[in-house]
Amino acid sequence: MKKLLLSATLLLSVATFAQKDELKVLKKIYAKETISDKDLQEYKTASDALQSLATEESDKVYAKFYKTMYPTIVLASKGAKATMQDQMNLYKPEFIKEYGEVINETLDFEKKSGKKIYTDELIQEKGDFKKELSAIAMNLNNTSKFKEASALFYSLYTFDPKEEGKSLKNACILAVQAEDYKLAQKLYEEYAASDYLNNGITFYAINKANGSEEEFNSRADRTQYISLGSHEKPKDVKNSTKKADVLKLLALIYSQNSELEKAKSTYSEARILAPNDEELKKGEFQIYYNSGYAMLADEDKIVNEINSSRDNPKKYDELVKKRKDMFLKALPDFEKAYSIDSSNVNLKNILKMSYEITGQPEKAKAIN
């Protein structure tokens, strides 16, 4: 047993030394300005080996870091020969998300451990990359390439979800401008559930030069401008105060995409947040009215069939029942619309007719 324990200890020691060797190789190559083909191969070999050897938290963090950074090493190895496509590979949504995650995880670990190996470099790199992505997205927007701009703003959000919630908002707006309503639905659903909208804060201050209220990316940015004397009267606004407006847009998008049940529930949620919003009231009324009316699409056809079947009692009765069932199905939507706005003349007429056809004369009489 002692020999077995000794062997296990020896193996663990060998693995630990191996990990340190791999880390040294990776750190050395990562720090180089010029990457040779040999460096690239050594980096890949060391990174692959470290994935299976890493056991300590520190080693696991840096194993993931070096693995994720491999595409940047590949690009660096090409130097001046790198093509535009080589560079654009770093802007693929999957890589941008992984890149952001590994930067934040590494920064968090180094803050916790107190050992700043890459902290300063990564903070700078993170800021530069965000500025670069934002500039490209803005340029696409300015040239009316709204769908492409939306995709980049969304990537900017996935790169840094904690600080780039506004980029998700931009992605939503641009998807609508691109008239890609399926994409807009997906993005607005994510935006409605996001921490940025539900718990975030937007920072404002007045520009002394022109008196306009301006928005800042962070409290620190605003504090800096106020300290410089260019701005005054800071104001914090909870983003959740805008949630009803976001849900209103999402409900309209659901309607556009013929997802009426989702539109109904979204309007209901929005009206709880803003019960006095007249636009929301009109929107919810319209969705229920339209939904009920859509269920009566075959009404004229059935009436014509009824009129031509008076000599066939069996068929006549079947058609009358079919018409009644159709109105019974539409009735809850008309009743809901009536509870929202009882003054609409068209609705009152169709609701009264629905009650009469479904055998509810007393309810029909109550509609004035």
CSV table of C-alpha atoms in Angstrom, one decimal:
chain,number,residue,atom,x,y,z
A,1,MET,CA,0.0,0.0,0.0
A,2,LYS,CA,2.9,2.4,0.8
A,3,LYS,CA,4.4,1.8,-2.6
A,4,LEU,CA,1.0,2.5,-4.2
A,5,LEU,CA,0.6,5.7,-2.3
A,6,LEU,CA,4.2,6.7,-3.2
A,7,SER,CA,3.5,6.1,-6.8
A,8,ALA,CA,0.3,8.2,-6.7
A,9,THR,CA,2.3,11.0,-5.1
A,10,LEU,CA,5.0,10.8,-7.6
A,11,LEU,CA,2.5,10.9,-10.5
A,12,LEU,CA,0.9,13.9,-9.0
A,13,SER,CA,4.2,15.7,-8.7
A,14,VAL,CA,5.1,14.9,-12.3
A,15,ALA,CA,1.7,16.2,-13.5
A,16,THR,CA,2.2,19.4,-11.4
A,17,PHE,CA,5.6,20.0,-12.9
A,18,ALA,CA,4.2,19.3,-16.4
A,19,GLN,CA,1.5,21.9,-15.8
A,20,LYS,CA,4.0,24.5,-14.8
A,21,ASP,CA,6.1,23.7,-17.9
A,22,GLU,CA,3.1,24.1,-20.2
A,23,LEU,CA,2.1,27.3,-18.5
A,24,LYS,CA,5.6,28.7,-19.0
A,25,VAL,CA,5.6,27.9,-22.7
A,26,LEU,CA,2.2,29.5,-23.1
A,27,LYS,CA,3.0,32.6,-21.2
A,28,LYS,CA,6.3,33.1,-23.1
A,29,ILE,CA,4.7,32.7,-26.5
A,30,TYR,CA,1.7,34.8,-25.6
A,31,ALA,CA,4.0,37.7,-24.7
A,32,LYS,CA,5.8,37.7,-28.0
A,33,GLU,CA,5.3,40.4,-30.5
A,34,THR,CA,6.2,38.2,-33.4
A,35,ILE,CA,4.9,34.6,-33.6
A,36,SER,CA,6.7,32.0,-35.7
A,37,ASP,CA,5.2,28.8,-37.1
A,38,LYS,CA,7.2,26.9,-34.5
A,39,ASP,CA,5.8,29.1,-31.8
A,40,LEU,CA,2.3,28.5,-33.0
A,41,GLN,CA,2.7,24.7,-33.0
A,42,GLU,CA,4.3,24.8,-29.5
A,43,TYR,CA,1.5,27.0,-28.2
A,44,LYS,CA,-1.2,24.6,-29.6
A,45,THR,CA,0.6,21.5,-28.2
A,46,ALA,CA,1.0,23.1,-24.7
A,47,SER,CA,-2.5,24.4,-24.7
A,48,ASP,CA,-4.0,21.0,-25.6
A,49,ALA,CA,-1.8,19.3,-23.0
A,50,LEU,CA,-2.8,21.8,-20.3
A,51,GLN,CA,-6.5,21.1,-20.8
A,52,SER,CA,-6.1,17.5,-19.5
A,53,LEU,CA,-3.4,18.3,-16.9
A,54,ALA,CA,-5.0,21.3,-15.1
A,55,THR,CA,-6.4,20.4,-11.7
A,56,GLU,CA,-6.0,23.6,-9.6
A,57,GLU,CA,-8.4,26.5,-10.0
A,58,SER,CA,-5.5,28.8,-11.2
A,59,ASP,CA,-4.4,26.3,-13.8
A,60,LYS,CA,-7.9,25.7,-15.1
A,61,VAL,CA,-8.5,29.5,-15.4
A,62,TYR,CA,-5.3,30.0,-17.4
A,63,ALA,CA,-5.8,26.8,-19.4
A,64,LYS,CA,-9.2,28.2,-20.6
A,65,PHE,CA,-7.6,31.7,-21.2
A,66,TYR,CA,-4.8,30.4,-23.4
A,67,LYS,CA,-7.1,28.0,-25.3
A,68,THR,CA,-9.6,30.8,-26.0
A,69,MET,CA,-6.8,33.2,-27.1
A,70,TYR,CA,-5.5,30.7,-29.7
A,71,PRO,CA,-7.2,32.5,-32.7
A,72,THR,CA,-5.4,35.7,-31.7
A,73,ILE,CA,-2.1,33.9,-31.7
A,74,VAL,CA,-2.9,32.4,-35.2
A,75,LEU,CA,-3.7,35.9,-36.5
A,76,ALA,CA,-0.4,37.3,-34.9
A,77,SER,CA,1.6,34.5,-36.6
A,78,LYS,CA,0.4,35.7,-40.0
A,79,GLY,CA,1.8,39.2,-39.4
A,80,ALA,CA,1.5,41.4,-42.5
A,81,LYS,CA,0.3,38.5,-44.6
A,82,ALA,CA,-3.0,38.4,-42.6
A,83,THR,CA,-5.9,38.9,-45.0
A,84,MET,CA,-9.1,40.8,-44.2
A,85,GLN,CA,-10.9,37.4,-43.8
A,86,ASP,CA,-8.2,36.4,-41.3
A,87,GLN,CA,-9.0,39.5,-39.3
A,88,MET,CA,-12.8,39.1,-39.6
A,89,ASN,CA,-12.6,35.6,-38.1
A,90,LEU,CA,-12.0,37.3,-34.8
A,91,TYR,CA,-15.4,39.0,-35.2
A,92,LYS,CA,-17.4,35.9,-35.4
A,93,PRO,CA,-20.2,36.0,-32.8
A,94,GLU,CA,-19.1,32.7,-31.1
A,95,PHE,CA,-15.5,33.9,-30.6
A,96,ILE,CA,-16.6,37.4,-29.4
A,97,LYS,CA,-18.7,35.8,-26.7
A,98,GLU,CA,-16.0,33.4,-25.6
A,99,TYR,CA,-13.4,36.1,-25.7
A,100,GLY,CA,-15.5,38.4,-23.5
A,101,GLU,CA,-16.3,35.5,-21.0
A,102,VAL,CA,-12.6,34.5,-20.7
A,103,ILE,CA,-11.4,38.0,-20.2
A,104,ASN,CA,-14.0,38.6,-17.4
A,105,GLU,CA,-13.3,35.2,-15.8
A,106,THR,CA,-9.6,35.9,-15.8
A,107,LEU,CA,-10.0,39.4,-14.4
A,108,ASP,CA,-12.3,38.1,-11.6
A,109,PHE,CA,-9.8,35.3,-10.7
A,110,GLU,CA,-6.8,37.7,-10.6
A,111,LYS,CA,-8.8,40.1,-8.4
A,112,LYS,CA,-9.7,37.3,-6.1
A,113,SER,CA,-6.2,35.8,-6.0
A,114,GLY,CA,-4.4,39.2,-5.7
A,115,LYS,CA,-2.0,38.2,-8.5
A,116,LYS,CA,-2.2,40.6,-11.4
A,117,ILE,CA,-0.6,38.7,-14.3
A,118,TYR,CA,-2.8,40.0,-17.1
A,119,THR,CA,-5.2,42.4,-15.4
A,120,ASP,CA,-3.9,45.7,-16.7
A,121,GLU,CA,-3.4,44.3,-20.2
A,122,LEU,CA,-6.9,42.7,-20.3
A,123,ILE,CA,-8.6,45.9,-19.0
A,124,GLN,CA,-6.9,47.8,-21.8
A,125,GLU,CA,-7.6,45.1,-24.4
A,126,LYS,CA,-11.3,44.9,-23.3
A,127,GLY,CA,-11.8,48.6,-23.6
A,128,ASP,CA,-10.1,48.8,-27.0
A,129,PHE,CA,-12.0,45.9,-28.4
A,130,LYS,CA,-15.3,47.3,-27.3
A,131,LYS,CA,-14.5,50.7,-28.9
A,132,GLU,CA,-13.5,48.9,-32.1
A,133,LEU,CA,-16.7,46.9,-32.2
A,134,SER,CA,-18.8,49.9,-31.4
A,135,ALA,CA,-17.2,52.0,-34.2
A,136,ILE,CA,-17.8,49.3,-36.8
A,137,ALA,CA,-21.4,48.9,-35.7
A,138,MET,CA,-22.0,52.6,-35.8
A,139,ASN,CA,-20.4,52.8,-39.3
A,140,LEU,CA,-22.8,50.0,-40.5
A,141,ASN,CA,-25.7,51.9,-39.0
A,142,ASN,CA,-24.7,55.1,-40.7
A,143,THR,CA,-24.6,53.3,-44.1
A,144,SER,CA,-28.1,51.9,-43.5
A,145,LYS,CA,-26.8,48.3,-43.0
A,146,PHE,CA,-29.2,47.9,-40.1
A,147,LYS,CA,-29.2,44.1,-39.9
A,148,GLU,CA,-25.4,43.9,-39.9
A,149,ALA,CA,-25.2,46.7,-37.4
A,150,SER,CA,-27.7,44.9,-35.2
A,151,ALA,CA,-25.6,41.7,-35.2
A,152,LEU,CA,-22.5,43.6,-34.2
A,153,PHE,CA,-24.2,45.5,-31.4
A,154,TYR,CA,-25.6,42.1,-30.2
A,155,SER,CA,-22.0,40.7,-30.2
A,156,LEU,CA,-20.9,43.7,-28.2
A,157,TYR,CA,-23.5,42.9,-25.7
A,158,THR,CA,-22.5,39.2,-25.5
A,159,PHE,CA,-18.9,40.3,-25.1
A,160,ASP,CA,-19.7,42.2,-22.0
A,161,PRO,CA,-23.3,41.7,-20.8
A,162,LYS,CA,-22.7,43.5,-17.4
A,163,GLU,CA,-21.6,46.8,-19.0
A,164,GLU,CA,-23.1,46.6,-22.5
A,165,GLY,CA,-26.9,46.3,-21.9
A,166,LYS,CA,-27.4,49.4,-24.0
A,167,SER,CA,-25.9,47.5,-27.0
A,168,LEU,CA,-28.6,44.9,-26.7
A,169,LYS,CA,-31.2,47.8,-26.8
A,170,ASN,CA,-29.4,49.1,-30.0
A,171,ALA,CA,-29.5,45.6,-31.6
A,172,CYS,CA,-33.3,45.5,-31.0
A,173,ILE,CA,-34.0,48.9,-32.5
A,174,LEU,CA,-31.8,48.1,-35.6
A,175,ALA,CA,-33.5,44.7,-36.2
A,176,VAL,CA,-36.8,46.6,-36.4
A,177,GLN,CA,-35.3,49.1,-38.8
A,178,ALA,CA,-34.0,46.2,-40.9
A,179,GLU,CA,-37.6,45.0,-40.9
A,180,ASP,CA,-36.4,41.6,-39.8
A,181,TYR,CA,-39.2,41.0,-37.3
A,182,LYS,CA,-38.3,37.4,-36.5
A,183,LEU,CA,-34.9,38.6,-35.4
A,184,ALA,CA,-36.5,41.6,-33.6
A,185,GLN,CA,-38.7,39.3,-31.7
A,186,LYS,CA,-35.8,37.2,-30.5
A,187,LEU,CA,-33.8,40.2,-29.5
A,188,TYR,CA,-36.7,42.0,-27.7
A,189,GLU,CA,-37.5,38.8,-25.8
A,190,GLU,CA,-33.9,38.7,-24.5
A,191,TYR,CA,-34.0,42.5,-23.8
A,192,ALA,CA,-37.2,42.2,-21.9
A,193,ALA,CA,-35.7,39.5,-19.6
A,194,SER,CA,-32.3,41.2,-19.4
A,195,ASP,CA,-30.7,42.3,-16.1
A,196,TYR,CA,-29.9,45.7,-17.8
A,197,LEU,CA,-33.6,46.5,-18.3
A,198,ASN,CA,-34.9,45.0,-15.1
A,199,ASN,CA,-32.2,46.1,-12.7
A,200,GLY,CA,-29.9,48.5,-14.5
A,201,ILE,CA,-29.6,52.3,-14.1
A,202,THR,CA,-29.0,55.0,-16.8
A,203,PHE,CA,-26.9,58.0,-15.8
A,204,TYR,CA,-27.7,61.5,-16.9
A,205,ALA,CA,-26.4,65.0,-16.4
A,206,ILE,CA,-27.0,68.4,-18.0
A,207,ASN,CA,-24.5,69.8,-20.4
A,208,LYS,CA,-23.8,73.4,-19.2
A,209,ALA,CA,-22.8,74.5,-22.7
A,210,ASN,CA,-26.1,73.8,-24.4
A,211,GLY,CA,-28.5,72.9,-21.6
A,212,SER,CA,-29.3,69.5,-23.0
A,213,GLU,CA,-29.6,66.3,-20.9
A,214,GLU,CA,-27.0,63.7,-21.9
A,215,GLU,CA,-26.6,60.0,-21.2
A,216,PHE,CA,-23.4,58.5,-19.8
A,217,ASN,CA,-22.1,54.9,-20.1
A,218,SER,CA,-21.4,54.7,-16.4
A,219,ARG,CA,-21.5,56.6,-13.1
A,220,ALA,CA,-17.7,57.0,-13.2
A,221,ASP,CA,-17.8,58.6,-16.7
A,222,ARG,CA,-20.5,61.1,-15.5
A,223,THR,CA,-18.5,61.9,-12.3
A,224,GLN,CA,-15.5,62.7,-14.4
A,225,TYR,CA,-17.4,65.2,-16.6
A,226,ILE,CA,-19.0,66.8,-13.6
A,227,SER,CA,-15.5,67.1,-12.0
A,228,LEU,CA,-14.3,68.8,-15.1
A,229,GLY,CA,-17.1,71.3,-14.8
A,230,SER,CA,-18.7,70.7,-18.2
A,231,HIS,CA,-21.9,69.0,-16.7
A,232,GLU,CA,-24.2,69.4,-13.7
A,233,LYS,CA,-27.4,68.2,-12.1
A,234,PRO,CA,-26.8,64.4,-12.3
A,235,LYS,CA,-29.9,62.2,-12.4
A,236,ASP,CA,-30.2,58.4,-12.1
A,237,VAL,CA,-33.1,56.6,-13.8
A,238,LYS,CA,-34.0,53.0,-13.3
A,239,ASN,CA,-34.2,51.3,-16.7
A,240,SER,CA,-37.2,49.3,-15.4
A,241,THR,CA,-39.3,52.4,-15.7
A,242,LYS,CA,-39.1,51.8,-19.5
A,243,LYS,CA,-40.1,48.2,-19.4
A,244,ALA,CA,-43.8,48.9,-20.3
A,245,ASP,CA,-42.6,50.6,-23.5
A,246,VAL,CA,-40.3,47.6,-24.3
A,247,LEU,CA,-43.2,45.2,-23.8
A,248,LYS,CA,-45.4,47.4,-26.0
A,249,LEU,CA,-43.0,47.1,-28.8
A,250,LEU,CA,-42.6,43.3,-28.3
A,251,ALA,CA,-46.4,42.9,-28.4
A,252,LEU,CA,-46.5,44.8,-31.7
A,253,ILE,CA,-43.8,42.5,-33.0
A,254,TYR,CA,-45.7,39.4,-31.9
A,255,SER,CA,-48.7,40.8,-33.8
A,256,GLN,CA,-46.6,41.4,-36.9
A,257,ASN,CA,-45.4,37.8,-36.7
A,258,SER,CA,-49.0,36.5,-36.2
A,259,GLU,CA,-48.3,35.3,-32.7
A,260,LEU,CA,-51.5,36.7,-31.2
A,261,GLU,CA,-51.5,34.7,-27.9
A,262,LYS,CA,-48.0,36.0,-27.1
A,263,ALA,CA,-49.1,39.5,-28.0
A,264,LYS,CA,-52.1,39.2,-25.7
A,265,SER,CA,-50.1,38.1,-22.7
A,266,THR,CA,-47.4,40.7,-23.4
A,267,TYR,CA,-50.0,43.5,-23.5
A,268,SER,CA,-51.5,42.3,-20.3
A,269,GLU,CA,-48.1,42.3,-18.6
A,270,ALA,CA,-47.3,45.8,-19.9
A,271,ARG,CA,-50.7,47.2,-18.7
A,272,ILE,CA,-50.0,46.0,-15.2
A,273,LEU,CA,-46.9,48.1,-15.3
A,274,ALA,CA,-48.5,51.1,-16.9
A,275,PRO,CA,-52.3,50.9,-16.4
A,276,ASN,CA,-52.9,54.5,-17.5
A,277,ASP,CA,-51.0,54.3,-20.8
A,278,GLU,CA,-53.6,55.0,-23.5
A,279,GLU,CA,-51.4,53.6,-26.3
A,280,LEU,CA,-51.2,50.3,-24.4
A,281,LYS,CA,-54.9,50.3,-23.8
A,282,LYS,CA,-55.6,50.9,-27.6
A,283,GLY,CA,-53.0,48.2,-28.5
A,284,GLU,CA,-54.5,45.6,-26.2
A,285,PHE,CA,-58.0,46.4,-27.4
A,286,GLN,CA,-57.0,46.1,-31.0
A,287,ILE,CA,-55.2,42.7,-30.5
A,288,TYR,CA,-58.3,41.2,-28.9
A,289,TYR,CA,-60.7,42.7,-31.4
A,290,ASN,CA,-58.6,41.6,-34.4
A,291,SER,CA,-58.1,38.1,-32.8
A,292,GLY,CA,-61.9,37.6,-32.4
A,293,TYR,CA,-62.6,39.0,-35.8
A,294,ALA,CA,-60.1,36.7,-37.4
A,295,MET,CA,-62.0,33.7,-36.0
A,296,LEU,CA,-65.0,34.8,-38.0
A,297,ALA,CA,-63.2,34.9,-41.3
A,298,ASP,CA,-65.5,32.2,-42.8
A,299,GLU,CA,-68.8,33.8,-41.6
A,300,ASP,CA,-70.0,35.1,-44.9
A,301,LYS,CA,-69.2,31.8,-46.6
A,302,ILE,CA,-71.2,29.9,-44.0
A,303,VAL,CA,-74.1,32.3,-44.1
A,304,ASN,CA,-74.3,31.8,-47.9
A,305,GLU,CA,-74.2,28.0,-47.4
A,306,ILE,CA,-77.0,28.2,-44.8
A,307,ASN,CA,-79.2,30.3,-47.2
A,308,SER,CA,-78.7,27.8,-50.0
A,309,SER,CA,-79.4,24.8,-47.7
A,310,ARG,CA,-82.9,25.6,-46.5
A,311,ASP,CA,-84.2,22.6,-48.4
A,312,ASN,CA,-81.8,20.3,-46.6
A,313,PRO,CA,-82.7,20.4,-42.9
A,314,LYS,CA,-79.9,18.2,-41.7
A,315,LYS,CA,-77.2,20.2,-43.5
A,316,TYR,CA,-78.9,23.4,-42.5
A,317,ASP,CA,-78.8,22.5,-38.8
A,318,GLU,CA,-75.1,21.5,-39.1
A,319,LEU,CA,-74.2,24.8,-40.7
A,320,VAL,CA,-76.1,26.8,-38.1
A,321,LYS,CA,-74.3,24.9,-35.3
A,322,LYS,CA,-71.0,25.5,-37.1
A,323,ARG,CA,-71.7,29.2,-37.2
A,324,LYS,CA,-72.7,29.3,-33.5
A,325,ASP,CA,-69.6,27.4,-32.5
A,326,MET,CA,-67.5,29.9,-34.5
A,327,PHE,CA,-69.0,32.8,-32.6
A,328,LEU,CA,-68.6,31.0,-29.3
A,329,LYS,CA,-65.0,30.6,-30.0
A,330,ALA,CA,-64.6,34.3,-30.8
A,331,LEU,CA,-66.7,35.6,-28.0
A,332,PRO,CA,-64.1,35.6,-25.2
A,333,ASP,CA,-61.9,37.9,-27.3
A,334,PHE,CA,-64.7,40.3,-28.0
A,335,GLU,CA,-65.7,40.3,-24.3
A,336,LYS,CA,-62.1,41.1,-23.3
A,337,ALA,CA,-62.0,43.9,-25.9
A,338,TYR,CA,-65.3,45.3,-24.5
A,339,SER,CA,-63.8,45.3,-21.0
A,340,ILE,CA,-61.0,47.5,-22.2
A,341,ASP,CA,-63.1,49.9,-24.3
A,342,SER,CA,-66.9,49.7,-24.2
A,343,SER,CA,-67.4,52.7,-26.4
A,344,ASN,CA,-66.2,51.2,-29.7
A,345,VAL,CA,-69.2,51.1,-32.0
A,346,ASN,CA,-67.9,48.3,-34.3
A,347,LEU,CA,-67.1,46.1,-31.3
A,348,LYS,CA,-70.5,46.7,-29.7
A,349,ASN,CA,-72.2,45.6,-32.9
A,350,ILE,CA,-70.2,42.4,-33.3
A,351,LEU,CA,-70.5,41.6,-29.6
A,352,LYS,CA,-74.2,42.0,-29.7
A,353,MET,CA,-74.5,39.8,-32.7
A,354,SER,CA,-72.3,37.2,-31.0
A,355,TYR,CA,-74.6,37.1,-28.0
A,356,GLU,CA,-77.7,36.8,-30.3
A,357,ILE,CA,-76.2,34.0,-32.4
A,358,THR,CA,-75.0,32.0,-29.3
A,359,GLY,CA,-78.4,32.2,-27.6
A,360,GLN,CA,-77.7,34.9,-25.0
A,361,PRO,CA,-80.4,37.5,-25.7
A,362,GLU,CA,-80.2,39.1,-22.2
A,363,LYS,CA,-76.5,39.9,-22.7
A,364,ALA,CA,-77.2,41.2,-26.2
A,365,LYS,CA,-79.8,43.6,-24.8
A,366,ALA,CA,-77.3,44.9,-22.2
A,367,ILE,CA,-75.0,46.2,-24.9
A,368,ASN,CA,-75.9,49.8,-25.6
